[in-house]
Amino acid sequence: MGSRGDLTDAQWERLEPLLPASNGRCGRWRDHRQVVNGVLYRIRTGVQWRDLPDRYGPWKTVHERHRRWSADGTWELLLQRVQAEADAAGDIDWDISVDSTSVRAHHHAAGARQAPPPVPKRGSAAAQNRSDPGGTGRPAGGGGAGGEALGRSRGGFTTKLHLSADGHCRVLSLVITPGQRADCTQFEQVMNKISVPRLTLGRPRTKPDSVSADKGYSNRRTRRYLRRRGIRHVIPEKADQAANRVRRGKAGGRPPAFDKDRYKKRNTVERAINKLKTFRAVATRFDKRGYVFLGTVTAAALVIWLRS
């Protein structure tokens, strides 16, 4: 008997053709649907891997599949392909919004001091072999808490999620940092990670129609970046910045344009964050490795796209 959070038949039909296939030479993957449902069960409930129900198979298999797909970018690739399908159908609202949210890290997320284990590159023979222990590269991480996107604050360890969302409250790009990192420092990286492939020939779409963000992103560098790319934007000016501009007179320049009606749509990114945090393993970080937690959030975003 399946769980209420498992993939439906319609969702599986969309996802199955996108999943990596075994080369058949060195063993077979355990049934993808069973393992993916196991990963989604853990992300939704936040249980320890060892406590996964038996219907999802060996917990070590489910955990290792999630770790590898987080390390080699498979979850991100699946998300991009689902986004491509939506874009081809004209289902993406490109008036996007950018924001961030802090995630409290459970004490189990601390303590990853050694370098991350190796993982095969996507598409290599080793990547297709479920029993191959070796690899050709190592994901980012190591070097203590900072290297795993864990930062200290008054509440303890936290990780910050920086994201952009389309007008339908679905994630377009994700970046994770230690919790004390300022929002504006990651704006360009969040924008640069927007890349929706074309189903037909052509370059991926990376430029939205417009961007809205709160006062935390109000600075010259952000506005200059958006003007250089020719992207319309709605970012309210901070009170001290407005006062400084007025004090300088003509030298202060004109106030930035601000569309109140467009800014009202900024709630879409906040609603996207709320959707992500219905997954308990996203609302609280249990993963020691930063790249695994990013894979967890990406898988949750993928489910939201499939359900939409």
Coordinates of N, CA and C in Angstrom, one line a residue, residues 126-262:
A126 N 30.4 4.3 -14.1 CA 30.3 4.1 -12.6 C 29.1 4.7 -12.1
A127 N 28.6 5.7 -12.7 CA 27.4 6.4 -12.2 C 26.2 5.5 -12.5
Q128 N 26.2 4.6 -13.5 CA 25.1 3.7 -13.8 C 25.2 2.5 -12.9
N129 N 26.2 2.2 -12.2 CA 26.4 1.0 -11.4 C 26.1 1.2 -10.0
R130 N 25.1 0.6 -9.5 CA 24.7 0.9 -8.1 C 25.7 0.3 -7.1
S131 N 26.6 -0.6 -7.5 CA 27.5 -1.2 -6.5 C 28.9 -0.6 -6.6
D132 N 29.1 0.3 -7.5 CA 30.5 0.9 -7.7 C 30.8 1.9 -6.6
P133 N 31.8 1.7 -5.7 CA 32.0 2.6 -4.6 C 32.9 3.8 -4.9
G134 N 33.6 3.7 -6.1 CA 34.5 4.8 -6.4 C 33.8 5.9 -7.1
G135 N 34.6 6.9 -7.5 CA 34.1 8.1 -8.2 C 35.2 8.9 -8.9
T136 N 34.8 9.8 -9.7 CA 35.7 10.6 -10.4 C 35.7 12.1 -9.9
G137 N 35.0 12.4 -8.9 CA 35.0 13.8 -8.4 C 34.4 13.9 -7.1
R138 N 34.5 15.0 -6.4 CA 34.0 15.2 -5.1 C 33.1 16.5 -5.1
P139 N 31.9 16.4 -4.6 CA 31.0 17.6 -4.5 C 31.6 18.6 -3.6
A140 N 31.1 19.8 -3.7 CA 31.6 20.9 -2.8 C 31.2 20.6 -1.4
G141 N 32.1 21.1 -0.5 CA 31.8 20.9 1.0 C 33.1 20.6 1.7
G142 N 33.0 20.3 3.0 CA 34.1 20.0 3.8 C 34.6 21.3 4.4
G143 N 35.6 21.2 5.3 CA 36.2 22.4 5.9 C 35.3 23.0 7.0
G144 N 34.6 22.1 7.7 CA 33.8 22.6 8.9 C 32.4 23.1 8.5
A145 N 31.8 23.8 9.4 CA 30.4 24.2 9.3 C 30.2 25.1 8.1
G146 N 31.1 26.1 7.9 CA 31.0 27.1 6.8 C 31.0 26.4 5.5
G147 N 31.8 25.4 5.3 CA 31.9 24.7 4.0 C 30.7 23.9 3.7
E148 N 29.8 23.6 4.7 CA 28.6 22.9 4.5 C 27.4 23.8 4.6
A149 N 27.6 25.1 4.4 CA 26.5 26.0 4.5 C 25.7 26.1 5.8
L150 N 26.5 26.0 6.9 CA 25.9 26.1 8.2 C 26.5 27.3 8.9
G151 N 25.7 28.2 9.3 CA 26.1 29.5 9.9 C 25.6 29.6 11.3
R152 N 26.3 30.3 12.2 CA 25.8 30.5 13.6 C 25.0 31.8 13.7
S153 N 23.9 31.7 14.5 CA 23.1 32.9 14.8 C 22.7 32.7 16.2
R154 N 21.8 33.6 16.7 CA 21.4 33.6 18.1 C 20.6 32.3 18.3
G155 N 20.0 31.7 17.3 CA 19.2 30.5 17.5 C 20.0 29.2 17.3
G156 N 21.3 29.4 17.0 CA 22.1 28.2 16.7 C 22.5 28.1 15.3
F157 N 22.7 26.9 14.8 CA 23.1 26.7 13.4 C 21.9 26.9 12.5
T158 N 22.1 27.7 11.4 CA 21.1 27.9 10.4 C 21.7 27.9 9.0
T159 N 20.8 27.6 8.1 CA 21.2 27.6 6.6 C 20.2 28.6 6.0
K160 N 20.6 29.3 5.0 CA 19.7 30.3 4.3 C 19.5 29.8 2.9
L161 N 18.2 29.8 2.5 CA 17.8 29.4 1.2 C 17.5 30.7 0.4
H162 N 18.3 30.9 -0.7 CA 18.0 32.0 -1.6 C 17.4 31.5 -2.8
L163 N 16.3 32.0 -3.3 CA 15.6 31.5 -4.4 C 14.8 32.5 -5.2
S164 N 14.5 32.1 -6.4 CA 13.6 32.9 -7.3 C 12.4 32.0 -7.6
A165 N 11.3 32.6 -7.8 CA 10.1 31.9 -8.1 C 9.3 32.6 -9.2
D166 N 8.6 31.8 -10.0 CA 7.8 32.4 -11.0 C 6.5 32.9 -10.5
G167 N 5.6 33.4 -11.3 CA 4.3 34.0 -10.9 C 3.3 32.9 -10.4
H168 N 3.7 31.6 -10.5 CA 2.8 30.6 -10.1 C 3.3 29.9 -8.8
C169 N 4.2 30.6 -8.1 CA 4.8 30.1 -6.8 C 5.6 28.9 -6.9
R170 N 6.4 28.7 -8.0 CA 7.2 27.6 -8.2 C 8.7 28.0 -8.3
V171 N 9.6 27.3 -7.8 CA 11.0 27.6 -7.7 C 11.6 27.5 -9.1
L172 N 12.4 28.6 -9.4 CA 13.1 28.6 -10.7 C 14.6 28.3 -10.4
S173 N 15.2 28.9 -9.3 CA 16.6 28.6 -9.0 C 16.8 28.7 -7.5
L174 N 17.8 28.0 -7.1 CA 18.1 27.8 -5.6 C 19.6 28.0 -5.4
V175 N 19.9 28.6 -4.2 CA 21.2 28.8 -3.7 C 21.2 28.6 -2.2
I176 N 22.1 27.9 -1.6 CA 22.2 27.8 -0.2 C 23.5 28.4 0.3
T177 N 23.4 29.1 1.5 CA 24.6 29.7 2.1 C 24.4 29.5 3.7
P178 N 25.5 29.8 4.4 CA 25.3 29.9 5.9 C 24.3 30.9 6.2
G179 N 23.6 30.7 7.4 CA 22.5 31.5 7.7 C 22.7 33.0 7.9
Q180 N 24.0 33.4 8.2 CA 24.2 34.8 8.4 C 24.5 35.6 7.2
R181 N 24.5 34.9 6.0 CA 24.9 35.6 4.8 C 23.7 36.6 4.3
A182 N 24.1 37.8 4.0 CA 23.1 38.8 3.6 C 22.4 38.4 2.2
D183 N 21.2 38.8 2.1 CA 20.4 38.4 0.9 C 21.0 39.0 -0.4
C184 N 21.4 40.3 -0.3 CA 21.8 41.0 -1.5 C 23.1 40.4 -2.1
T185 N 23.9 39.8 -1.3 CA 25.2 39.2 -1.8 C 25.0 38.0 -2.7
Q186 N 23.8 37.4 -2.6 CA 23.6 36.2 -3.4 C 22.6 36.5 -4.6
F187 N 22.2 37.7 -4.8 CA 21.2 38.0 -5.8 C 21.7 37.6 -7.2
E188 N 22.9 38.0 -7.5 CA 23.4 37.7 -8.9 C 23.5 36.2 -9.1
Q189 N 23.9 35.5 -8.1 CA 24.1 34.0 -8.2 C 22.7 33.4 -8.4
V190 N 21.7 33.9 -7.7 CA 20.4 33.3 -7.9 C 19.9 33.6 -9.3
M191 N 20.1 34.8 -9.8 CA 19.6 35.1 -11.1 C 20.4 34.3 -12.2
N192 N 21.7 34.2 -12.0 CA 22.5 33.5 -12.9 C 22.2 32.0 -13.0
K193 N 21.6 31.4 -12.0 CA 21.2 30.0 -12.0 C 19.9 29.7 -12.7
I194 N 19.2 30.8 -13.0 CA 17.9 30.6 -13.8 C 18.3 30.1 -15.2
S195 N 18.0 28.9 -15.6 CA 18.3 28.4 -16.9 C 17.3 27.3 -17.2
V196 N 16.3 27.7 -18.0 CA 15.2 26.8 -18.4 C 15.5 26.3 -19.9
P197 N 15.8 25.1 -20.1 CA 16.2 24.6 -21.4 C 15.0 24.7 -22.4
R198 N 15.3 24.6 -23.6 CA 14.3 24.6 -24.7 C 14.1 23.1 -25.1
L199 N 12.8 22.7 -25.3 CA 12.6 21.4 -25.8 C 13.0 21.2 -27.2
T200 N 13.0 22.3 -28.0 CA 13.5 22.3 -29.4 C 14.9 23.0 -29.4
L201 N 15.4 23.2 -30.5 CA 16.7 23.9 -30.6 C 16.7 25.3 -30.0
G202 N 17.8 25.7 -29.4 CA 17.8 27.1 -28.9 C 18.5 27.1 -27.6
R203 N 19.0 28.2 -27.2 CA 19.6 28.4 -25.9 C 18.6 28.4 -24.8
P204 N 19.0 28.0 -23.6 CA 18.1 28.0 -22.4 C 17.6 29.4 -22.2
R205 N 16.4 29.6 -21.6 CA 16.0 30.9 -21.3 C 16.6 31.3 -19.9
T206 N 17.2 32.4 -19.8 CA 17.8 32.9 -18.6 C 17.3 34.2 -18.1
K207 N 16.6 34.9 -19.0 CA 16.2 36.3 -18.7 C 14.7 36.4 -18.4
P208 N 14.3 36.8 -17.2 CA 12.8 36.9 -17.0 C 12.3 38.3 -17.5
D209 N 11.0 38.4 -17.5 CA 10.4 39.6 -18.0 C 10.6 40.8 -17.0
S210 N 10.5 40.4 -15.7 CA 10.7 41.4 -14.7 C 11.0 40.7 -13.4
V211 N 11.6 41.5 -12.4 CA 12.0 41.0 -11.1 C 11.5 41.9 -10.0
S212 N 11.0 41.3 -9.0 CA 10.6 42.1 -7.8 C 11.3 41.5 -6.6
A213 N 11.7 42.4 -5.7 CA 12.4 42.0 -4.5 C 12.1 43.0 -3.4
D214 N 12.4 42.6 -2.1 CA 12.2 43.6 -1.0 C 13.3 44.5 -0.8
K215 N 13.3 45.3 0.2 CA 14.3 46.3 0.5 C 15.7 45.8 0.7
G216 N 15.8 44.5 1.1 CA 17.0 43.9 1.4 C 17.9 43.8 0.1
Y217 N 17.3 44.0 -1.0 CA 18.1 43.9 -2.3 C 18.3 45.3 -2.9
S218 N 17.9 46.4 -2.2 CA 18.1 47.7 -2.6 C 19.5 48.2 -2.5
N219 N 20.3 48.1 -3.5 CA 21.6 48.7 -3.6 C 22.0 48.9 -5.0
R220 N 23.1 49.7 -5.2 CA 23.5 50.1 -6.5 C 23.9 48.9 -7.4
R221 N 24.6 48.0 -6.7 CA 25.1 46.8 -7.5 C 24.0 46.0 -8.1
T222 N 22.9 45.8 -7.3 CA 21.8 45.0 -7.8 C 21.1 45.7 -8.9
R223 N 20.8 47.0 -8.8 CA 20.1 47.8 -9.8 C 21.0 47.9 -11.1
R224 N 22.3 48.0 -10.9 CA 23.2 48.1 -12.0 C 23.2 46.8 -12.8
Y225 N 23.2 45.7 -12.1 CA 23.2 44.4 -12.7 C 21.9 44.2 -13.6
L226 N 20.8 44.6 -13.0 CA 19.5 44.4 -13.7 C 19.4 45.3 -14.9
R227 N 19.9 46.6 -14.8 CA 19.9 47.5 -15.9 C 20.8 47.0 -17.0
R228 N 21.9 46.4 -16.7 CA 22.9 45.9 -17.7 C 22.3 44.8 -18.5
R229 N 21.4 44.0 -17.8 CA 20.8 42.9 -18.5 C 19.4 43.3 -19.2
G230 N 19.0 44.5 -19.0 CA 17.8 45.0 -19.5 C 16.6 44.4 -18.9
I231 N 16.6 44.1 -17.6 CA 15.5 43.5 -16.9 C 14.7 44.5 -16.1
R232 N 13.5 44.7 -16.3 CA 12.6 45.6 -15.5 C 12.6 45.1 -14.1
H233 N 12.6 46.0 -13.1 CA 12.6 45.5 -11.7 C 11.8 46.5 -10.8
V234 N 11.3 45.9 -9.8 CA 10.6 46.6 -8.8 C 11.2 46.3 -7.4
I235 N 12.0 47.2 -6.9 CA 12.7 47.1 -5.6 C 12.5 48.4 -4.8
P236 N 11.8 48.4 -3.7 CA 11.6 49.6 -3.0 C 12.9 50.2 -2.4
E237 N 13.0 51.5 -2.4 CA 14.2 52.2 -1.9 C 14.2 52.2 -0.4
K238 N 15.3 52.0 0.2 CA 15.4 52.1 1.7 C 15.3 53.5 2.1
A239 N 14.8 53.8 3.3 CA 14.6 55.1 3.8 C 15.9 55.9 3.9
D240 N 17.0 55.3 4.4 CA 18.3 56.0 4.5 C 18.8 56.3 3.1
Q241 N 18.6 55.4 2.1 CA 19.1 55.7 0.8 C 18.3 56.9 0.1
A242 N 17.0 56.9 0.4 CA 16.2 58.0 -0.1 C 16.6 59.3 0.5
A243 N 16.8 59.3 1.8 CA 17.3 60.5 2.5 C 18.6 61.0 2.0
N244 N 19.5 60.1 1.8 CA 20.8 60.5 1.2 C 20.7 61.1 -0.2
R245 N 19.9 60.5 -1.0 CA 19.7 61.0 -2.3 C 19.1 62.4 -2.3
V246 N 18.1 62.7 -1.5 CA 17.5 64.0 -1.4 C 18.5 65.0 -0.8
R247 N 19.3 64.6 0.1 CA 20.3 65.5 0.7 C 21.3 66.0 -0.3
R248 N 21.6 65.1 -1.3 CA 22.6 65.5 -2.3 C 22.1 66.3 -3.4
G249 N 20.8 66.5 -3.4 CA 20.1 67.4 -4.4 C 20.2 66.8 -5.8
K250 N 20.6 67.6 -6.8 CA 20.6 67.1 -8.2 C 21.7 66.0 -8.3
A251 N 22.7 66.1 -7.5 CA 23.8 65.1 -7.6 C 23.3 63.7 -7.2
G252 N 22.2 63.7 -6.4 CA 21.7 62.4 -6.0 C 20.9 61.6 -7.0
G253 N 20.6 62.3 -8.1 CA 19.8 61.6 -9.2 C 18.4 61.5 -8.9
R254 N 17.7 60.8 -9.8 CA 16.2 60.6 -9.7 C 15.9 59.4 -8.8
P255 N 14.8 59.3 -8.2 CA 14.4 58.1 -7.4 C 14.1 57.0 -8.4
P256 N 14.4 55.8 -8.0 CA 14.2 54.6 -8.9 C 12.7 54.4 -9.1
A257 N 12.3 54.0 -10.3 CA 10.9 53.8 -10.6 C 10.3 52.7 -9.7
F258 N 9.1 52.8 -9.3 CA 8.5 51.8 -8.4 C 7.0 51.6 -8.8
D259 N 6.7 50.4 -9.2 CA 5.3 50.0 -9.6 C 4.6 49.3 -8.4
K260 N 3.7 50.0 -7.7 CA 3.1 49.4 -6.6 C 2.3 48.1 -6.9
D261 N 1.6 48.2 -8.1 CA 0.8 47.0 -8.5 C 1.6 45.8 -8.8
R262 N 2.8 46.0 -9.5 CA 3.7 44.9 -9.7 C 4.3 44.4 -8.4

